[in-house]
Coordinates of C-alpha atoms and ligand atoms in Angstrom, one line a residue:
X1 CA 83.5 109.4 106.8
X2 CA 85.7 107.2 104.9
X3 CA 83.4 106.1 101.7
X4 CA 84.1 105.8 98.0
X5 CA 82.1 109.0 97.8
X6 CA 83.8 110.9 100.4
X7 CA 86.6 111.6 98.6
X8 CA 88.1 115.0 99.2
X9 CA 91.0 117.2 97.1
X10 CA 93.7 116.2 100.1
X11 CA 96.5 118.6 100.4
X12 CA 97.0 121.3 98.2
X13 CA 97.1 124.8 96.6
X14 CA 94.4 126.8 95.4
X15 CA 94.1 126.8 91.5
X16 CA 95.3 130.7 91.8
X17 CA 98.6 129.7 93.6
X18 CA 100.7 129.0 91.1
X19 CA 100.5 131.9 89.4
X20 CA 101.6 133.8 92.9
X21 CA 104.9 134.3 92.6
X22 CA 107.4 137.4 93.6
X23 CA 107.3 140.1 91.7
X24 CA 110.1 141.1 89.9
X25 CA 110.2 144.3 91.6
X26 CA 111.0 142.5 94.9
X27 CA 112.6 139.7 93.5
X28 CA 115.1 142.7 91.9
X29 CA 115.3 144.7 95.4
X30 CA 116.4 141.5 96.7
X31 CA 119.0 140.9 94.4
X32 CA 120.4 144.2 94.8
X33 CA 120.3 143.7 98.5
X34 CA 122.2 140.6 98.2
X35 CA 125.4 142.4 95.7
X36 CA 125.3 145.4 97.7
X37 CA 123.8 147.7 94.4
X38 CA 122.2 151.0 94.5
X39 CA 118.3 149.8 94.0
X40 CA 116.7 151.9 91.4
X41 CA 113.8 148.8 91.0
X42 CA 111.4 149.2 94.0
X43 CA 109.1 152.8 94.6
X44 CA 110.4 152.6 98.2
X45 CA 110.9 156.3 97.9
X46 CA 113.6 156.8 101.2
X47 CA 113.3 160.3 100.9
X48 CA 113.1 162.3 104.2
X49 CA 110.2 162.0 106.1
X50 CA 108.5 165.4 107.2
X51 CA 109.7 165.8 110.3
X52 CA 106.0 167.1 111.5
X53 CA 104.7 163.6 110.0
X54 CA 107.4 161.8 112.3
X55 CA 106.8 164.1 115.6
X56 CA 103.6 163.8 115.7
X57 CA 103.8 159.7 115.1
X58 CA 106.2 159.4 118.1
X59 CA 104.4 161.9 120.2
X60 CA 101.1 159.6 119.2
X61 CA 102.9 156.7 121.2
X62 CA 103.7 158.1 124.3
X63 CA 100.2 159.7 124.4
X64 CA 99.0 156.0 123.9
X65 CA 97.6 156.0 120.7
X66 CA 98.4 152.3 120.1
X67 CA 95.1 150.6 120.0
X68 CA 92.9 149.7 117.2
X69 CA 90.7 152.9 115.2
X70 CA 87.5 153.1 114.1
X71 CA 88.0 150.9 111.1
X72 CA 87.6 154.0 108.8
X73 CA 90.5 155.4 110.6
X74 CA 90.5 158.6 113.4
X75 CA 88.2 161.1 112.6
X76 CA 91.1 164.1 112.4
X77 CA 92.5 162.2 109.4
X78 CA 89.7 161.7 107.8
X79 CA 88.9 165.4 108.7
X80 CA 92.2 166.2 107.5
X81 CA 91.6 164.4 104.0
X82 CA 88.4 166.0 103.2
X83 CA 89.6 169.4 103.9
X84 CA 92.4 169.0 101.9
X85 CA 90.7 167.2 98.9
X86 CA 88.5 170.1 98.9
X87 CA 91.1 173.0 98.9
X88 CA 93.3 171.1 96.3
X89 CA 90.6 169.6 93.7
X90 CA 87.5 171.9 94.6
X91 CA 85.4 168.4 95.7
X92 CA 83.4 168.5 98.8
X93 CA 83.7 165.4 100.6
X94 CA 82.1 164.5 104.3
X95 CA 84.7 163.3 106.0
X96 CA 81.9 160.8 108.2
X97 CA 80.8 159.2 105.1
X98 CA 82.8 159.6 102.4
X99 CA 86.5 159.1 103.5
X100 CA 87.7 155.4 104.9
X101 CA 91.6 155.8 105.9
X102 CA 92.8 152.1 105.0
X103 CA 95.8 150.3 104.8
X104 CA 97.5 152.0 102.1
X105 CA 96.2 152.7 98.6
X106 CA 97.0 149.0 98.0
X107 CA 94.9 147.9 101.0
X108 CA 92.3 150.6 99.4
X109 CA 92.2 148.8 96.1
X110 CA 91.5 145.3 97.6
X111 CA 89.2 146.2 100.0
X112 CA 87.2 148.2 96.9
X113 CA 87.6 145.2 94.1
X114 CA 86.0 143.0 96.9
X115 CA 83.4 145.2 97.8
X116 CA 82.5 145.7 94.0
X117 CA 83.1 143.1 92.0
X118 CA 81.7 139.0 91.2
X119 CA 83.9 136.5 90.2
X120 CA 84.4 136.8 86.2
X121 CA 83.6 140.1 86.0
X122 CA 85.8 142.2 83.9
X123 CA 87.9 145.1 84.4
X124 CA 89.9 147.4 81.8
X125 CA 93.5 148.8 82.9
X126 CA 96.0 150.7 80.5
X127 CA 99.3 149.0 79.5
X128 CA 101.7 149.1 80.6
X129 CA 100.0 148.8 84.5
X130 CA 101.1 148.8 87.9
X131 CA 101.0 144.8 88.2
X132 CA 99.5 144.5 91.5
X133 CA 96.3 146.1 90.1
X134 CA 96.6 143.1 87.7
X135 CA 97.6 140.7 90.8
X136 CA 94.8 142.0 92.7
X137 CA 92.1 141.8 90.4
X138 CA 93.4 138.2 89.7
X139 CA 93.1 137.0 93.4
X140 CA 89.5 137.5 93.4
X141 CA 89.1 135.5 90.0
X142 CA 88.1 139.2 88.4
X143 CA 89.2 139.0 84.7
X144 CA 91.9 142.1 84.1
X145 CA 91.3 143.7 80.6
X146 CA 94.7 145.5 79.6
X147 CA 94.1 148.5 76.8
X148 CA 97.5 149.2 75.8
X149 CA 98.7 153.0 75.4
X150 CA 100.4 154.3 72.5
X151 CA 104.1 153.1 73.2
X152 CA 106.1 156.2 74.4
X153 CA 103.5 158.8 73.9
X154 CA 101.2 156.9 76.3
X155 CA 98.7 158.4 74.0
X156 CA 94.9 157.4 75.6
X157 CA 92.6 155.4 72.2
X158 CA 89.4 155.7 73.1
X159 CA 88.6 153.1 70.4
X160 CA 90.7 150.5 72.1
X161 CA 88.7 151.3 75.3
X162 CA 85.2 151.1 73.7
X163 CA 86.4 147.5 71.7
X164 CA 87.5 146.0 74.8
X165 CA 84.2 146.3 76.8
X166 CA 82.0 143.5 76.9
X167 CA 78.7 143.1 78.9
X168 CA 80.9 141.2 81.6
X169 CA 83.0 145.0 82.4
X170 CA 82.1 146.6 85.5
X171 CA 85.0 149.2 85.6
X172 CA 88.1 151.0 84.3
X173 CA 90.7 151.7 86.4
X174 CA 92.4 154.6 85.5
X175 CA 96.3 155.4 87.4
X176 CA 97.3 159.1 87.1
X177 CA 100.0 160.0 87.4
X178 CA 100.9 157.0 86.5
X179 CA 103.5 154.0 87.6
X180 CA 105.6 153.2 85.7
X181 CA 105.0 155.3 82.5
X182 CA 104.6 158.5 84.4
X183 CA 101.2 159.3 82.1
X184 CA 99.1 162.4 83.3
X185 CA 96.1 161.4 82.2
X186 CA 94.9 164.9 80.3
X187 CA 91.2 166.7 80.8
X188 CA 90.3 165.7 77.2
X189 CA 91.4 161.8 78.1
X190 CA 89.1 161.7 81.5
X191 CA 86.3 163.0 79.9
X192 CA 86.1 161.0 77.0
X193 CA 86.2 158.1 79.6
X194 CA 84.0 159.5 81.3
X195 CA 81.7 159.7 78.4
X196 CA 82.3 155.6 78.2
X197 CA 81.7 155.1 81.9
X198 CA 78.0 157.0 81.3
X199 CA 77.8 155.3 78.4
X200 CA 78.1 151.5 80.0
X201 CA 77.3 152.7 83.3
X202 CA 81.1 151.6 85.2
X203 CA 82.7 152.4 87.8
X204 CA 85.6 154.2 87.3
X205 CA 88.4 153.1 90.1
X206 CA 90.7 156.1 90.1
X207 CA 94.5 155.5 91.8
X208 CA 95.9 158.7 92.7
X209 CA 98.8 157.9 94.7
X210 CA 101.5 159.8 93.1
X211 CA 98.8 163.5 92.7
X212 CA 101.7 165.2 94.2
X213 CA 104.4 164.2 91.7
X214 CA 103.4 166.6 88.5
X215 CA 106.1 167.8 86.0
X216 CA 106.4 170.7 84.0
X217 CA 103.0 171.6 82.3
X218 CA 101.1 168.8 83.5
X219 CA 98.2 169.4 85.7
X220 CA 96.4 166.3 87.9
X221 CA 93.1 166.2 87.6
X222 CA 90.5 163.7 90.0
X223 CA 87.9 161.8 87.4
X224 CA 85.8 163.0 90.3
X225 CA 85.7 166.5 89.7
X226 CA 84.2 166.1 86.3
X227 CA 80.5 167.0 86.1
X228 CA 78.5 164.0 87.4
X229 CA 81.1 161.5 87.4
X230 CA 80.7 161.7 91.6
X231 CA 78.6 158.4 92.1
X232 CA 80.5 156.1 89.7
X233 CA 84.5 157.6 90.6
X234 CA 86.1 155.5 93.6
X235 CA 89.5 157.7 94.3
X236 CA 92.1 155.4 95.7
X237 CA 95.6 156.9 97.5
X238 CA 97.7 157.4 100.1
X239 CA 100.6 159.2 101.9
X240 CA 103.3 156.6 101.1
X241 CA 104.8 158.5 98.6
X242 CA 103.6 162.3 99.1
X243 CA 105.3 162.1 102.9
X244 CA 107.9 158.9 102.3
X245 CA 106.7 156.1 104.5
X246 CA 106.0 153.5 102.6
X247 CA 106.5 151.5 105.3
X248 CA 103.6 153.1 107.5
X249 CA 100.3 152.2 105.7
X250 CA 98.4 154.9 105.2
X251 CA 96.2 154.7 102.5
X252 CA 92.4 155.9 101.6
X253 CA 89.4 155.7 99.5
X254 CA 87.2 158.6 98.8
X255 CA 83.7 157.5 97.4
X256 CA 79.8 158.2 97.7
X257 CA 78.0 156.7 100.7
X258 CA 76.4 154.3 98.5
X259 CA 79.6 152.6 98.8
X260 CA 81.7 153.4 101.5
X261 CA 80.1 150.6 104.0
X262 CA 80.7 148.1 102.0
X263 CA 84.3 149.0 101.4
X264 CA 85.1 149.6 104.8
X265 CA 83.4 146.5 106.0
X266 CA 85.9 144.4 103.7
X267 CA 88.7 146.6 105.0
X268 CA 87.9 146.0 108.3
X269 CA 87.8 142.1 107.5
X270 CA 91.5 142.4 106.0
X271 CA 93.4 144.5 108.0
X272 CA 91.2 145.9 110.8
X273 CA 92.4 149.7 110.5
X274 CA 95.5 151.2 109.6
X275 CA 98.2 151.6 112.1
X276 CA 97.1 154.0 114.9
X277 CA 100.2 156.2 115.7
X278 CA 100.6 156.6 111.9
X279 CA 97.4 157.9 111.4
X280 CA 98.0 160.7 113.7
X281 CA 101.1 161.5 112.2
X282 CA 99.9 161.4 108.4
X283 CA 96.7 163.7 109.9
X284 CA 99.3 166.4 111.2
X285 CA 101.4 166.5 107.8
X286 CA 97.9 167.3 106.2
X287 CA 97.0 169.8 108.6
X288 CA 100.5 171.8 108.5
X289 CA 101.8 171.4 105.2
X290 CA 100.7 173.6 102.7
X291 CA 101.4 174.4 99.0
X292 CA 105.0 175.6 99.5
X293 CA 105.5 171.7 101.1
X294 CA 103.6 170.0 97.4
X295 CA 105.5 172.5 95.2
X296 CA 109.3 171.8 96.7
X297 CA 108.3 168.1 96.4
X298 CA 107.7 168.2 92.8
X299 CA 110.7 170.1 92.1
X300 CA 112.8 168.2 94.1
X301 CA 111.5 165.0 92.0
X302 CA 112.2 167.0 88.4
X303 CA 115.7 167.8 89.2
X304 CA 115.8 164.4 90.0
X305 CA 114.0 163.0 87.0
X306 CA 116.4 165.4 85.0
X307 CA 119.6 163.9 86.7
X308 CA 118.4 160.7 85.9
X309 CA 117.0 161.4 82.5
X310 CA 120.8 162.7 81.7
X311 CA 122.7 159.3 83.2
X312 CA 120.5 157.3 80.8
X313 CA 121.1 158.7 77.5
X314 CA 125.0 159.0 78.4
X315 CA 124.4 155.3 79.2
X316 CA 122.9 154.9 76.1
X317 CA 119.2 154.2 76.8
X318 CA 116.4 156.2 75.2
X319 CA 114.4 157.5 77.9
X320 CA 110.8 158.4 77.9
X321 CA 110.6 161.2 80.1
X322 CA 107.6 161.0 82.8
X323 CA 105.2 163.8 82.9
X324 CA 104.7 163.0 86.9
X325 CA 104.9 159.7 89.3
X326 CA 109.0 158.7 89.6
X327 CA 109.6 156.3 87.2
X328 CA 111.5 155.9 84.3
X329 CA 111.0 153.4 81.1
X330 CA 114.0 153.7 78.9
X331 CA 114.5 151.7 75.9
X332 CA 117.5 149.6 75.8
X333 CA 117.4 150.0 71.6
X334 CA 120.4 151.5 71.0
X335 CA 122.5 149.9 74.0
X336 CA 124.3 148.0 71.4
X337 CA 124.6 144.6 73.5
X338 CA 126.1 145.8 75.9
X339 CA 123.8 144.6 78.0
X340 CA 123.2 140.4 78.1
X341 CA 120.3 138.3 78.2
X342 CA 117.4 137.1 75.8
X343 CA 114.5 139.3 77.7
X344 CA 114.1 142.4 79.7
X345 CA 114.3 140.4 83.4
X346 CA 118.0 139.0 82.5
X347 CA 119.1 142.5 80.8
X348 CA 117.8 143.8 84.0
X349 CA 120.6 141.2 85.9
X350 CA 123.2 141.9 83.2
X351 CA 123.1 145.5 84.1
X352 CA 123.2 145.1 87.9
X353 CA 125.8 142.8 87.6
X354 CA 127.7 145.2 85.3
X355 CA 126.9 148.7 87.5
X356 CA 125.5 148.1 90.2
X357 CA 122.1 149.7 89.3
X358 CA 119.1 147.7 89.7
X359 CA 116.3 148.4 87.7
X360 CA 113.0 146.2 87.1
X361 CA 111.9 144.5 83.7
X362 CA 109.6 146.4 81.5
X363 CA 107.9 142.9 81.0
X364 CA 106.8 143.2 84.5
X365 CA 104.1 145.7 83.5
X366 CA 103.1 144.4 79.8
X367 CA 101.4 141.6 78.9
X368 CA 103.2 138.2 78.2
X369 CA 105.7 139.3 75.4
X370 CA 105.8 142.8 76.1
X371 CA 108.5 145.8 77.3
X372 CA 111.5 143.0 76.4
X373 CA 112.9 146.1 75.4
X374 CA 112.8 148.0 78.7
X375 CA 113.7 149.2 81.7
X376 CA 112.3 151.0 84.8
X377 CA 114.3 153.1 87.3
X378 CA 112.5 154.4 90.0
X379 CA 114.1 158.1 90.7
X380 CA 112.7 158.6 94.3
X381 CA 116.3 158.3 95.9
X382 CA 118.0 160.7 98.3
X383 CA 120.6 163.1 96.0
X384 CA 123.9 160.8 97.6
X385 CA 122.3 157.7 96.4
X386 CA 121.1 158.5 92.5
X387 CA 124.3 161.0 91.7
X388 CA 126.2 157.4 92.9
X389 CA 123.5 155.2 90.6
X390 CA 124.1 158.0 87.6
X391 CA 127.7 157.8 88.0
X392 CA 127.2 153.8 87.8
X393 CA 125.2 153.7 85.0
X394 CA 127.7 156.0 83.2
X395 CA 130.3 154.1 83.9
X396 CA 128.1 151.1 81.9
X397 CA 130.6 152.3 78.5
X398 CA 133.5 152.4 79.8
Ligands
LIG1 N1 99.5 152.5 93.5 C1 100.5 152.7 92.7 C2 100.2 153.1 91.3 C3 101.8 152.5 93.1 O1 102.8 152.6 92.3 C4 102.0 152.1 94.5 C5 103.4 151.8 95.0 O2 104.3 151.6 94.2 C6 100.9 151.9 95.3 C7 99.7 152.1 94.8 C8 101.1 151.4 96.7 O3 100.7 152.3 97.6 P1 100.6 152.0 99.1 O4 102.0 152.0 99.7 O5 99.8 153.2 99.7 O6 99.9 150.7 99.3

């Protein structure tokens, strides 16, 4: 009806649109695509895939497993997850009610925010974060609420956490190991935030994608094994990293039946289920690889972390040395200028210009004005391709 009432907002973007724009991780793998660099700036971990995960995907197809799932994914993977949750972190989870495959631990963390959380509600994250936790929260108008971490001792105040809650929080999400500082969160840490989640009755939203990836004397622990932290603990993760297919989409979300339907409803609404042939595959790796398989992938990573640690200081950045994930944040302190630019995103430019290596931004995972000073290398690389970055980013003095 054409009226001088009727007027409607014509053409246009949402008011959240604007602030979507590409990440600097993608916007540096991009870059390094496009000068032929080695890219140390995206978590595409192409390490090799387990060749039982691959088998059994390909075999999967040509048994014609290549129609949609239940929308909580095929009951052997879910199977397959509950068994293993169980042997690893002594939690007994039914597989029928408590386990939704999804797609990926990024599809798991939408799907979860949706089926949680109201408009304006408020949710605390430690600095520096993984930004799409941020980006996500953000998309559904839920107010992120960053609690920064001691700079390079990641150290957990549980004063900071208890002075950013306001009767508007719902939740804490808590990354361990974590991207990009590598922080293992320690007993003592979870159970004082447990204590806070009691205390303020919140959810505690739990990403434990990189469980696997454990350093030295660390140890990963699940907020959900800690006495009666069950209900309110949503675990979040995937096989992206542990079996190197990013590309795959196999995520899932362990959590009490209170919640599961609604999660998997808004899962279903998003993505439908995770890919069918993939599912299969991710269920074999569970069911065949044991704790030889978890203990030569953490090794593997700390000789890399090592050779990397090594090519930063002769480059001369300060490291901070990750107690698990496959990140790095070195500090670019005592580079002398040697790289240019007024922030982090153009030192990050200036050094892939100069080496070859790119790296993201520490900005990318502070809030505005933040990590100038820093840089992230991701470490997940076949051997060929970091001893050629580490040689690069030696070469950065010469
Ligand atoms: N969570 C964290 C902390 C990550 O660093 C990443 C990838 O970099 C993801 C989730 C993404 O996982 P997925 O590939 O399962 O969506």
């Amino acid at each position: 009806m054409v009226g001088a009432e009727a007027k409607t907002r014509g053409l246009g973007l949402s008011a959240l649109a604007p602030r979507a724009v590409q990440s600097e991780i993608r916007a540096m793998s991009v870059e390094s695509d496009r000068v032929g660099g080695v890219n140390l700036a995206q978590g595409v971990c192409d390490t090799e895939v387990p060749s039982v995960v691959a088998e059994a995907a390909i075999a999967a197809i040509h048994e014609g497993h290549n129609i949609y799932t239940r929308q909580d994914g095929i009951a052997r993977l879910r199977r397959a997850i509950a068994e293993k949750t169980e042997r690893m972190q002594g939690l007994v989870v039914d597989p029928e009610r408590e386990v939704l495959v999804t797609s990926g631990a990024t599809g798991a963390f939408h799907a979860v925010a949706m089926a949680l959380f109201d408009p304006g509600d408020e949710v605390l994250l430690f600095e520096p974060f993984y930004g799409y936790h941020v980006g996500t929260l953000r998309s559904m108008r839920v107010v992120p609420v960053a609690v920064e971490l001691e700079m390079g001792t990641w150290a957990l105040d549980l004063d900071r956490v208890r002075s950013a809650i306001s009767p508007k929080t719902r939740a804490i999400v808590v990354n361990t190991p974590s991207n990009p500082a590598g922080k293992v969160f320690t007993r003592a840490e979870l159970e004082g935030l447990a204590e806070i989640a009691k205390e303020h009755d919140l959810f505690v939203l739990t990403d434990e994608i990189y469980e696997h990836f454990i350093y030295g004397d660390a140890k990963h622990i699940s907020m959900a094994a800690l006495d009666g932290m069950r209900e309110r603990t949503i675990i979040m993760s995937g096989y992206s990293k542990t079996f190197s297919v990013t590309g795959w989409r196999i995520g899932y979300v362990i959590a009490d039946a209170k919640w599961t339907p609604a999660i998997g409803y808004f899962s279903d609404l998003l993505y439908v289920c995770a890919p069918a042939p993939f599912q299969h595959g991710v269920a074999a790796g569970i069911e065949t690889l044991g704790k030889t398989f978890y203990a030569g992938l953490a090794m593997d990573h700390e000789v890399k972390r090592e050779m990397l640690v090594s090519a930063l200081r002769d480059a001369g950045f300060v490291p901070h040395v990750p107690d698990g994930a496959y990140y790095i944040l070195a500090s670019m302190e005592k580079l002398d200028n040697l790289l240019e630019g007024e922030n982090a995103a153009e030192k990050a430019r200036s050094l892939l210009k100069k080496t070859g290596v790119a790296a993201v931004a520490g900005s990318a995972f502070f809030r505005a004005g933040k990590g100038e000073d820093l840089l992230r290398f991701c470490f997940a690389k076949k051997d060929e391709d970091l001893e050629d970055a580490c040689r690069r980013l030696r070469g950065l003095r010469r």
